[in-house]
């Protein structure tokens, strides 16, 4: 008898579409698909490029279009296993995202909020404290939040920590973020020693802290937070334990950074995640077995 397969799980990715620069939806779509999860795209804005190291980019905010898209999906009774939300063009879009949660997130849906607003100690172009307040509200709706260390400090209301990041400063930040109510806090770009950089996970239910550290590569790599959060979201909706999912998502990012460092391509074009997807897909298939019909 022919084998049947369960339906694919489906995530809504709420993010911008930057045409060049490999971040946001142009990362979420391939990575979530490679994880064996369907990615429904809800664009917050369309840009010619991302806003770092490109000048003269053009942008159209889609805030009046976000709710009509979500209402149509609701009307069509399209089920969603998760909602992953990232870059917003304006602080006002936070209300739209909350309304999307109200429309589309059933009781079982997992909400992942990546408060994309800053890196390396400063806000991205055109963003400021109002965006931080908006993301603080949005994080209260999440089961999982994935700020980088700059965003984590902003959300916690503490100064940007100097490196190496000490256990005391990290504990202070994790405590403040845990108080926003998510089950898991995953902080990216943590630098506890000169040789190591990586991600830190707090399970707020058990207070267990897990490290996913890899060797340091100097410099700034665009889109790595989006790569991490996309992989983590998809692995979690497939039912992987958060600790294991953080390690697998960290390996994907570390692999992409390794390959990027070998190429002469200017950093603003993003990381070579395409080159590590084949190995990533194999790891995903091994973790879940073949029976679910991995991609
Ligand atoms: O990768 C984060 C990101 C997402 N979207 C846009 C950005 C950035 C970072 O610069 O500019 C538009």
mmCIF file of C-alpha atoms and ligand atoms in Angstrom:
data_model
loop_
_atom_site.group_PDB
_atom_site.id
_atom_site.type_symbol
_atom_site.label_atom_id
_atom_site.label_comp_id
_atom_site.label_asym_id
_atom_site.label_seq_id
_atom_site.Cartn_x
_atom_site.Cartn_y
_atom_site.Cartn_z
ATOM 1 C CA UNK A 1 0.000 0.000 0.000
ATOM 2 C CA UNK A 2 1.228 3.500 -0.797
ATOM 3 C CA UNK A 3 2.605 5.374 2.202
ATOM 4 C CA UNK A 4 0.749 8.534 3.242
ATOM 5 C CA UNK A 5 2.366 11.609 4.764
ATOM 6 C CA UNK A 6 1.075 14.092 7.337
ATOM 7 C CA UNK A 7 0.482 17.695 6.151
ATOM 8 C CA UNK A 8 3.524 19.930 6.060
ATOM 9 C CA UNK A 9 3.640 22.366 8.952
ATOM 10 C CA UNK A 10 3.247 25.997 8.001
ATOM 11 C CA UNK A 11 4.824 29.179 9.398
ATOM 12 C CA UNK A 12 3.964 32.792 8.628
ATOM 13 C CA UNK A 13 7.155 34.844 8.256
ATOM 14 C CA UNK A 14 6.483 38.537 8.896
ATOM 15 C CA UNK A 15 9.541 40.391 7.611
ATOM 16 C CA UNK A 16 10.672 42.799 4.903
ATOM 17 C CA UNK A 17 11.653 41.761 1.404
ATOM 18 C CA UNK A 18 15.047 43.319 0.691
ATOM 19 C CA UNK A 19 15.845 42.644 -2.953
ATOM 20 C CA UNK A 20 19.622 42.476 -2.460
ATOM 21 C CA UNK A 21 21.630 41.743 0.671
ATOM 22 C CA UNK A 22 20.245 38.363 1.764
ATOM 23 C CA UNK A 23 18.304 39.058 4.934
ATOM 24 C CA UNK A 24 14.720 38.817 6.172
ATOM 25 C CA UNK A 25 12.322 37.049 3.750
ATOM 26 C CA UNK A 26 15.041 36.221 1.232
ATOM 27 C CA UNK A 27 16.645 34.147 4.004
ATOM 28 C CA UNK A 28 13.478 32.986 5.798
ATOM 29 C CA UNK A 29 11.903 31.475 2.697
ATOM 30 C CA UNK A 30 14.782 29.174 1.658
ATOM 31 C CA UNK A 31 15.797 28.259 5.213
ATOM 32 C CA UNK A 32 12.296 27.452 6.470
ATOM 33 C CA UNK A 33 11.663 25.418 3.291
ATOM 34 C CA UNK A 34 14.980 23.588 3.744
ATOM 35 C CA UNK A 35 13.829 22.679 7.257
ATOM 36 C CA UNK A 36 10.814 20.930 5.733
ATOM 37 C CA UNK A 37 8.268 23.581 6.750
ATOM 38 C CA UNK A 38 6.076 25.684 4.465
ATOM 39 C CA UNK A 39 6.813 29.405 4.667
ATOM 40 C CA UNK A 40 3.917 31.818 4.101
ATOM 41 C CA UNK A 41 5.293 35.314 3.513
ATOM 42 C CA UNK A 42 3.752 38.437 5.009
ATOM 43 C CA UNK A 43 5.989 41.318 3.871
ATOM 44 C CA UNK A 44 6.211 44.380 6.110
ATOM 45 C CA UNK A 45 8.048 46.436 3.486
ATOM 46 C CA UNK A 46 9.815 46.095 0.162
ATOM 47 C CA UNK A 47 13.325 47.535 -0.141
ATOM 48 C CA UNK A 48 15.880 47.609 -2.931
ATOM 49 C CA UNK A 49 18.554 46.455 -0.431
ATOM 50 C CA UNK A 50 18.863 46.169 3.341
ATOM 51 C CA UNK A 51 19.719 49.390 5.168
ATOM 52 C CA UNK A 52 23.301 48.573 6.239
ATOM 53 C CA UNK A 53 26.289 49.663 4.079
ATOM 54 C CA UNK A 54 24.093 50.493 1.081
ATOM 55 C CA UNK A 55 23.269 54.135 0.411
ATOM 56 C CA UNK A 56 20.289 55.457 -1.512
ATOM 57 C CA UNK A 57 18.119 52.372 -1.017
ATOM 58 C CA UNK A 58 14.411 52.786 -1.690
ATOM 59 C CA UNK A 59 11.691 51.423 0.560
ATOM 60 C CA UNK A 60 7.922 51.077 0.485
ATOM 61 C CA UNK A 61 6.241 50.263 3.804
ATOM 62 C CA UNK A 62 3.369 47.797 3.421
ATOM 63 C CA UNK A 63 1.638 48.537 6.710
ATOM 64 C CA UNK A 64 -1.730 49.115 5.024
ATOM 65 C CA UNK A 65 -1.438 45.788 3.237
ATOM 66 C CA UNK A 66 -0.498 43.514 6.137
ATOM 67 C CA UNK A 67 -3.965 43.116 7.662
ATOM 68 C CA UNK A 68 -5.765 42.572 4.326
ATOM 69 C CA UNK A 69 -3.347 39.674 3.652
ATOM 70 C CA UNK A 70 -3.965 38.177 7.102
ATOM 71 C CA UNK A 71 -7.741 38.640 6.780
ATOM 72 C CA UNK A 72 -7.742 36.780 3.491
ATOM 73 C CA UNK A 73 -5.812 33.884 5.031
ATOM 74 C CA UNK A 74 -8.267 33.855 7.941
ATOM 75 C CA UNK A 75 -11.226 33.844 5.552
ATOM 76 C CA UNK A 76 -9.678 30.902 3.723
ATOM 77 C CA UNK A 77 -9.233 29.060 7.050
ATOM 78 C CA UNK A 78 -5.546 28.497 6.384
ATOM 79 C CA UNK A 79 -4.007 26.895 9.475
ATOM 80 C CA UNK A 80 -0.651 28.060 10.831
ATOM 81 C CA UNK A 81 1.601 26.158 13.221
ATOM 82 C CA UNK A 82 3.772 29.150 13.940
ATOM 83 C CA UNK A 83 4.300 32.855 13.382
ATOM 84 C CA UNK A 84 7.825 34.218 13.104
ATOM 85 C CA UNK A 85 8.075 37.993 13.054
ATOM 86 C CA UNK A 86 11.181 40.084 12.327
ATOM 87 C CA UNK A 87 11.966 43.448 10.711
ATOM 88 C CA UNK A 88 9.315 46.162 10.897
ATOM 89 C CA UNK A 89 9.635 49.328 8.833
ATOM 90 C CA UNK A 90 7.953 51.560 11.453
ATOM 91 C CA UNK A 91 7.019 51.235 15.141
ATOM 92 C CA UNK A 92 3.350 51.560 14.100
ATOM 93 C CA UNK A 93 3.591 48.205 12.331
ATOM 94 C CA UNK A 94 3.813 46.537 15.744
ATOM 95 C CA UNK A 95 0.043 47.056 16.170
ATOM 96 C CA UNK A 96 -0.527 45.428 12.799
ATOM 97 C CA UNK A 97 1.574 42.436 13.844
ATOM 98 C CA UNK A 98 -0.400 42.053 17.083
ATOM 99 C CA UNK A 99 -3.583 42.136 15.015
ATOM 100 C CA UNK A 100 -2.112 39.434 12.744
ATOM 101 C CA UNK A 101 -1.425 37.310 15.860
ATOM 102 C CA UNK A 102 -5.048 37.833 16.969
ATOM 103 C CA UNK A 103 -6.324 36.727 13.565
ATOM 104 C CA UNK A 104 -4.018 33.834 12.747
ATOM 105 C CA UNK A 105 -2.475 32.368 15.905
ATOM 106 C CA UNK A 106 -4.596 29.505 17.180
ATOM 107 C CA UNK A 107 -3.998 28.144 20.696
ATOM 108 C CA UNK A 108 -1.353 25.711 19.422
ATOM 109 C CA UNK A 109 0.580 28.184 17.263
ATOM 110 C CA UNK A 110 4.089 29.038 18.336
ATOM 111 C CA UNK A 111 5.028 32.714 18.230
ATOM 112 C CA UNK A 112 8.686 33.654 17.693
ATOM 113 C CA UNK A 113 9.557 37.353 17.920
ATOM 114 C CA UNK A 114 12.916 38.515 16.586
ATOM 115 C CA UNK A 115 13.149 42.179 17.644
ATOM 116 C CA UNK A 116 15.192 43.226 14.595
ATOM 117 C CA UNK A 117 16.255 46.817 15.239
ATOM 118 C CA UNK A 118 19.965 47.105 16.069
ATOM 119 C CA UNK A 119 23.418 45.540 15.950
ATOM 120 C CA UNK A 120 26.943 46.319 17.086
ATOM 121 C CA UNK A 121 25.722 48.776 19.725
ATOM 122 C CA UNK A 122 23.476 50.938 17.527
ATOM 123 C CA UNK A 123 20.036 51.055 15.958
ATOM 124 C CA UNK A 124 19.638 50.273 12.246
ATOM 125 C CA UNK A 125 18.969 53.240 9.921
ATOM 126 C CA UNK A 126 15.707 55.122 10.641
ATOM 127 C CA UNK A 127 15.000 53.194 13.863
ATOM 128 C CA UNK A 128 15.175 54.376 17.491
ATOM 129 C CA UNK A 129 13.741 54.103 21.001
ATOM 130 C CA UNK A 130 10.147 54.040 19.781
ATOM 131 C CA UNK A 131 10.901 50.814 17.961
ATOM 132 C CA UNK A 132 12.371 49.385 21.149
ATOM 133 C CA UNK A 133 9.182 50.168 23.066
ATOM 134 C CA UNK A 134 7.129 48.587 20.295
ATOM 135 C CA UNK A 135 9.233 45.418 20.360
ATOM 136 C CA UNK A 136 8.980 45.246 24.145
ATOM 137 C CA UNK A 137 5.188 45.040 23.684
ATOM 138 C CA UNK A 138 5.496 42.439 20.942
ATOM 139 C CA UNK A 139 7.888 40.268 22.965
ATOM 140 C CA UNK A 140 5.161 39.949 25.614
ATOM 141 C CA UNK A 141 3.159 37.923 23.081
ATOM 142 C CA UNK A 142 5.975 35.494 22.230
ATOM 143 C CA UNK A 143 6.909 32.003 23.344
ATOM 144 C CA UNK A 144 10.406 32.514 21.968
ATOM 145 C CA UNK A 145 12.410 35.718 21.488
ATOM 146 C CA UNK A 146 15.709 35.912 19.595
ATOM 147 C CA UNK A 147 17.382 39.326 20.092
ATOM 148 C CA UNK A 148 21.064 39.828 19.356
ATOM 149 C CA UNK A 149 23.118 41.176 22.270
ATOM 150 C CA UNK A 150 22.567 44.825 21.215
ATOM 151 C CA UNK A 151 18.790 44.349 20.964
ATOM 152 C CA UNK A 152 18.785 42.384 24.216
ATOM 153 C CA UNK A 153 20.499 45.252 26.077
ATOM 154 C CA UNK A 154 18.102 47.806 24.546
ATOM 155 C CA UNK A 155 15.048 45.739 25.502
ATOM 156 C CA UNK A 156 16.438 45.195 29.005
ATOM 157 C CA UNK A 157 17.117 48.940 29.357
ATOM 158 C CA UNK A 158 20.800 48.447 30.242
ATOM 159 C CA UNK A 159 23.904 49.883 28.529
ATOM 160 C CA UNK A 160 25.415 47.962 25.611
ATOM 161 C CA UNK A 161 27.797 45.555 27.380
ATOM 162 C CA UNK A 162 31.496 45.695 26.655
ATOM 163 C CA UNK A 163 33.256 42.501 25.565
ATOM 164 C CA UNK A 164 34.011 39.956 26.869
ATOM 165 C CA UNK A 165 30.426 39.646 28.098
ATOM 166 C CA UNK A 166 30.524 38.716 31.761
ATOM 167 C CA UNK A 167 28.153 36.238 33.446
ATOM 168 C CA UNK A 168 26.824 39.077 35.665
ATOM 169 C CA UNK A 169 25.868 41.339 32.724
ATOM 170 C CA UNK A 170 24.353 38.423 30.818
ATOM 171 C CA UNK A 171 22.366 37.311 33.842
ATOM 172 C CA UNK A 172 20.998 40.844 34.262
ATOM 173 C CA UNK A 173 19.914 40.949 30.606
ATOM 174 C CA UNK A 174 18.423 37.451 30.614
ATOM 175 C CA UNK A 175 16.503 38.245 33.803
ATOM 176 C CA UNK A 176 14.961 41.381 32.275
ATOM 177 C CA UNK A 177 14.021 39.602 29.041
ATOM 178 C CA UNK A 178 12.589 36.608 30.902
ATOM 179 C CA UNK A 179 10.336 39.062 32.766
ATOM 180 C CA UNK A 180 8.674 39.924 29.421
ATOM 181 C CA UNK A 181 7.104 36.466 29.617
ATOM 182 C CA UNK A 182 8.511 34.217 26.853
ATOM 183 C CA UNK A 183 9.211 30.560 27.590
ATOM 184 C CA UNK A 184 12.595 30.803 25.823
ATOM 185 C CA UNK A 185 15.059 33.687 25.438
ATOM 186 C CA UNK A 186 17.767 33.052 22.814
ATOM 187 C CA UNK A 187 20.382 35.823 22.675
ATOM 188 C CA UNK A 188 22.661 35.821 19.613
ATOM 189 C CA UNK A 189 26.135 37.273 19.126
ATOM 190 C CA UNK A 190 27.251 36.698 22.706
ATOM 191 C CA UNK A 191 31.006 36.989 23.189
ATOM 192 C CA UNK A 192 32.019 35.485 26.562
ATOM 193 C CA UNK A 193 35.737 35.265 25.664
ATOM 194 C CA UNK A 194 37.932 36.573 22.810
ATOM 195 C CA UNK A 195 38.045 33.123 21.130
ATOM 196 C CA UNK A 196 34.342 32.298 21.288
ATOM 197 C CA UNK A 197 31.117 33.803 19.980
ATOM 198 C CA UNK A 198 27.661 32.297 19.828
ATOM 199 C CA UNK A 199 24.210 32.061 21.231
ATOM 200 C CA UNK A 200 22.782 31.732 24.707
ATOM 201 C CA UNK A 201 19.463 30.114 25.569
ATOM 202 C CA UNK A 202 17.458 30.639 28.750
ATOM 203 C CA UNK A 203 14.553 28.329 29.512
ATOM 204 C CA UNK A 204 12.508 30.609 31.769
ATOM 205 C CA UNK A 205 10.520 27.674 33.146
ATOM 206 C CA UNK A 206 13.508 25.732 34.468
ATOM 207 C CA UNK A 207 16.053 28.627 34.534
ATOM 208 C CA UNK A 208 18.417 26.335 32.619
ATOM 209 C CA UNK A 209 20.987 28.220 30.522
ATOM 210 C CA UNK A 210 22.520 26.560 27.444
ATOM 211 C CA UNK A 211 25.479 27.848 25.419
ATOM 212 C CA UNK A 212 26.051 27.291 21.702
ATOM 213 C CA UNK A 213 29.535 28.706 21.128
ATOM 214 C CA UNK A 214 31.714 28.567 18.026
ATOM 215 C CA UNK A 215 35.163 30.032 17.150
ATOM 216 C CA UNK A 216 35.228 33.818 16.681
ATOM 217 C CA UNK A 217 35.384 35.339 13.185
ATOM 218 C CA UNK A 218 36.050 39.067 13.276
ATOM 219 C CA UNK A 219 33.727 41.533 11.536
ATOM 220 C CA UNK A 220 30.060 42.062 10.873
ATOM 221 C CA UNK A 221 27.954 39.523 9.015
ATOM 222 C CA UNK A 222 24.578 40.709 7.736
ATOM 223 C CA UNK A 223 21.526 38.479 7.926
ATOM 224 C CA UNK A 224 22.943 35.961 10.400
ATOM 225 C CA UNK A 225 20.250 36.801 12.975
ATOM 226 C CA UNK A 226 17.571 36.153 10.337
ATOM 227 C CA UNK A 227 19.252 32.879 9.405
ATOM 228 C CA UNK A 228 19.310 31.774 13.052
ATOM 229 C CA UNK A 229 15.717 32.785 13.848
ATOM 230 C CA UNK A 230 14.349 31.232 10.630
ATOM 231 C CA UNK A 231 16.015 27.890 11.297
ATOM 232 C CA UNK A 232 15.081 27.919 14.984
ATOM 233 C CA UNK A 233 11.414 28.745 14.249
ATOM 234 C CA UNK A 234 11.076 25.961 11.698
ATOM 235 C CA UNK A 235 12.857 23.349 13.848
ATOM 236 C CA UNK A 236 10.619 24.241 16.796
ATOM 237 C CA UNK A 237 7.359 23.919 14.843
ATOM 238 C CA UNK A 238 8.603 20.494 13.738
ATOM 239 C CA UNK A 239 8.784 19.632 17.429
ATOM 240 C CA UNK A 240 12.513 19.700 18.118
ATOM 241 C CA UNK A 241 13.520 20.454 21.682
ATOM 242 C CA UNK A 242 14.668 24.086 21.960
ATOM 243 C CA UNK A 243 18.159 23.249 23.244
ATOM 244 C CA UNK A 244 18.855 20.978 20.273
ATOM 245 C CA UNK A 245 17.265 23.427 17.815
ATOM 246 C CA UNK A 246 19.547 26.235 19.056
ATOM 247 C CA UNK A 247 22.612 24.049 18.416
ATOM 248 C CA UNK A 248 21.455 23.128 14.918
ATOM 249 C CA UNK A 249 20.579 26.732 14.007
ATOM 250 C CA UNK A 250 23.950 27.873 15.393
ATOM 251 C CA UNK A 251 25.754 25.312 13.214
ATOM 252 C CA UNK A 252 23.943 26.642 10.158
ATOM 253 C CA UNK A 253 25.025 30.217 10.932
ATOM 254 C CA UNK A 254 28.592 29.211 11.814
ATOM 255 C CA UNK A 255 28.901 27.196 8.582
ATOM 256 C CA UNK A 256 27.630 30.126 6.502
ATOM 257 C CA UNK A 257 30.088 32.490 8.203
ATOM 258 C CA UNK A 258 32.999 30.082 7.606
ATOM 259 C CA UNK A 259 32.227 29.938 3.877
ATOM 260 C CA UNK A 260 31.699 33.699 3.636
ATOM 261 C CA UNK A 261 35.099 34.348 5.205
ATOM 262 C CA UNK A 262 36.687 32.337 2.349
ATOM 263 C CA UNK A 263 35.151 34.525 -0.368
ATOM 264 C CA UNK A 264 36.109 38.016 -1.565
ATOM 265 C CA UNK A 265 32.427 39.102 -1.735
ATOM 266 C CA UNK A 266 31.841 42.380 0.158
ATOM 267 C CA UNK A 267 30.163 41.765 3.504
ATOM 268 C CA UNK A 268 27.093 43.852 2.692
ATOM 269 C CA UNK A 269 25.935 41.128 0.263
ATOM 270 C CA UNK A 270 25.229 38.829 3.185
ATOM 271 C CA UNK A 271 26.494 35.362 4.063
ATOM 272 C CA UNK A 272 26.943 32.247 1.943
ATOM 273 C CA UNK A 273 24.107 30.267 3.491
ATOM 274 C CA UNK A 274 23.298 28.668 0.121
ATOM 275 C CA UNK A 275 26.544 26.677 0.305
ATOM 276 C CA UNK A 276 25.675 25.110 3.654
ATOM 277 C CA UNK A 277 22.032 24.273 2.933
ATOM 278 C CA UNK A 278 22.793 20.774 1.533
ATOM 279 C CA UNK A 279 24.559 19.732 4.753
ATOM 280 C CA UNK A 280 21.853 21.436 6.837
ATOM 281 C CA UNK A 281 19.096 19.528 5.015
ATOM 282 C CA UNK A 282 20.895 16.244 5.653
ATOM 283 C CA UNK A 283 21.152 17.056 9.359
ATOM 284 C CA UNK A 284 17.462 17.948 9.515
ATOM 285 C CA UNK A 285 16.532 14.699 7.770
ATOM 286 C CA UNK A 286 18.679 12.715 10.173
ATOM 287 C CA UNK A 287 17.120 14.451 13.185
ATOM 288 C CA UNK A 288 13.536 13.808 12.116
ATOM 289 C CA UNK A 289 13.943 10.570 10.158
ATOM 290 C CA UNK A 290 12.466 9.989 6.716
ATOM 291 C CA UNK A 291 8.935 9.083 7.769
ATOM 292 C CA UNK A 292 7.593 12.621 7.752
ATOM 293 C CA UNK A 293 8.710 13.124 4.165
ATOM 294 C CA UNK A 294 11.389 15.727 4.706
ATOM 295 C CA UNK A 295 11.652 18.152 1.823
HETATM 296 O O1 LIG B 1 19.084 41.494 8.960
HETATM 297 C C1 LIG B 1 18.418 42.498 9.622
HETATM 298 C C2 LIG B 1 17.767 43.459 8.678
HETATM 299 C C3 LIG B 1 16.539 43.154 8.143
HETATM 300 N N1 LIG B 1 15.915 43.982 7.298
HETATM 301 C C4 LIG B 1 16.475 45.149 6.913
HETATM 302 C C5 LIG B 1 17.709 45.523 7.428
HETATM 303 C C6 LIG B 1 18.378 44.658 8.326
HETATM 304 C C7 LIG B 1 19.692 45.019 8.853
HETATM 305 O O2 LIG B 1 20.352 45.923 8.456
HETATM 306 O O3 LIG B 1 18.245 46.677 7.037
HETATM 307 C C8 LIG B 1 15.757 46.025 5.944
#
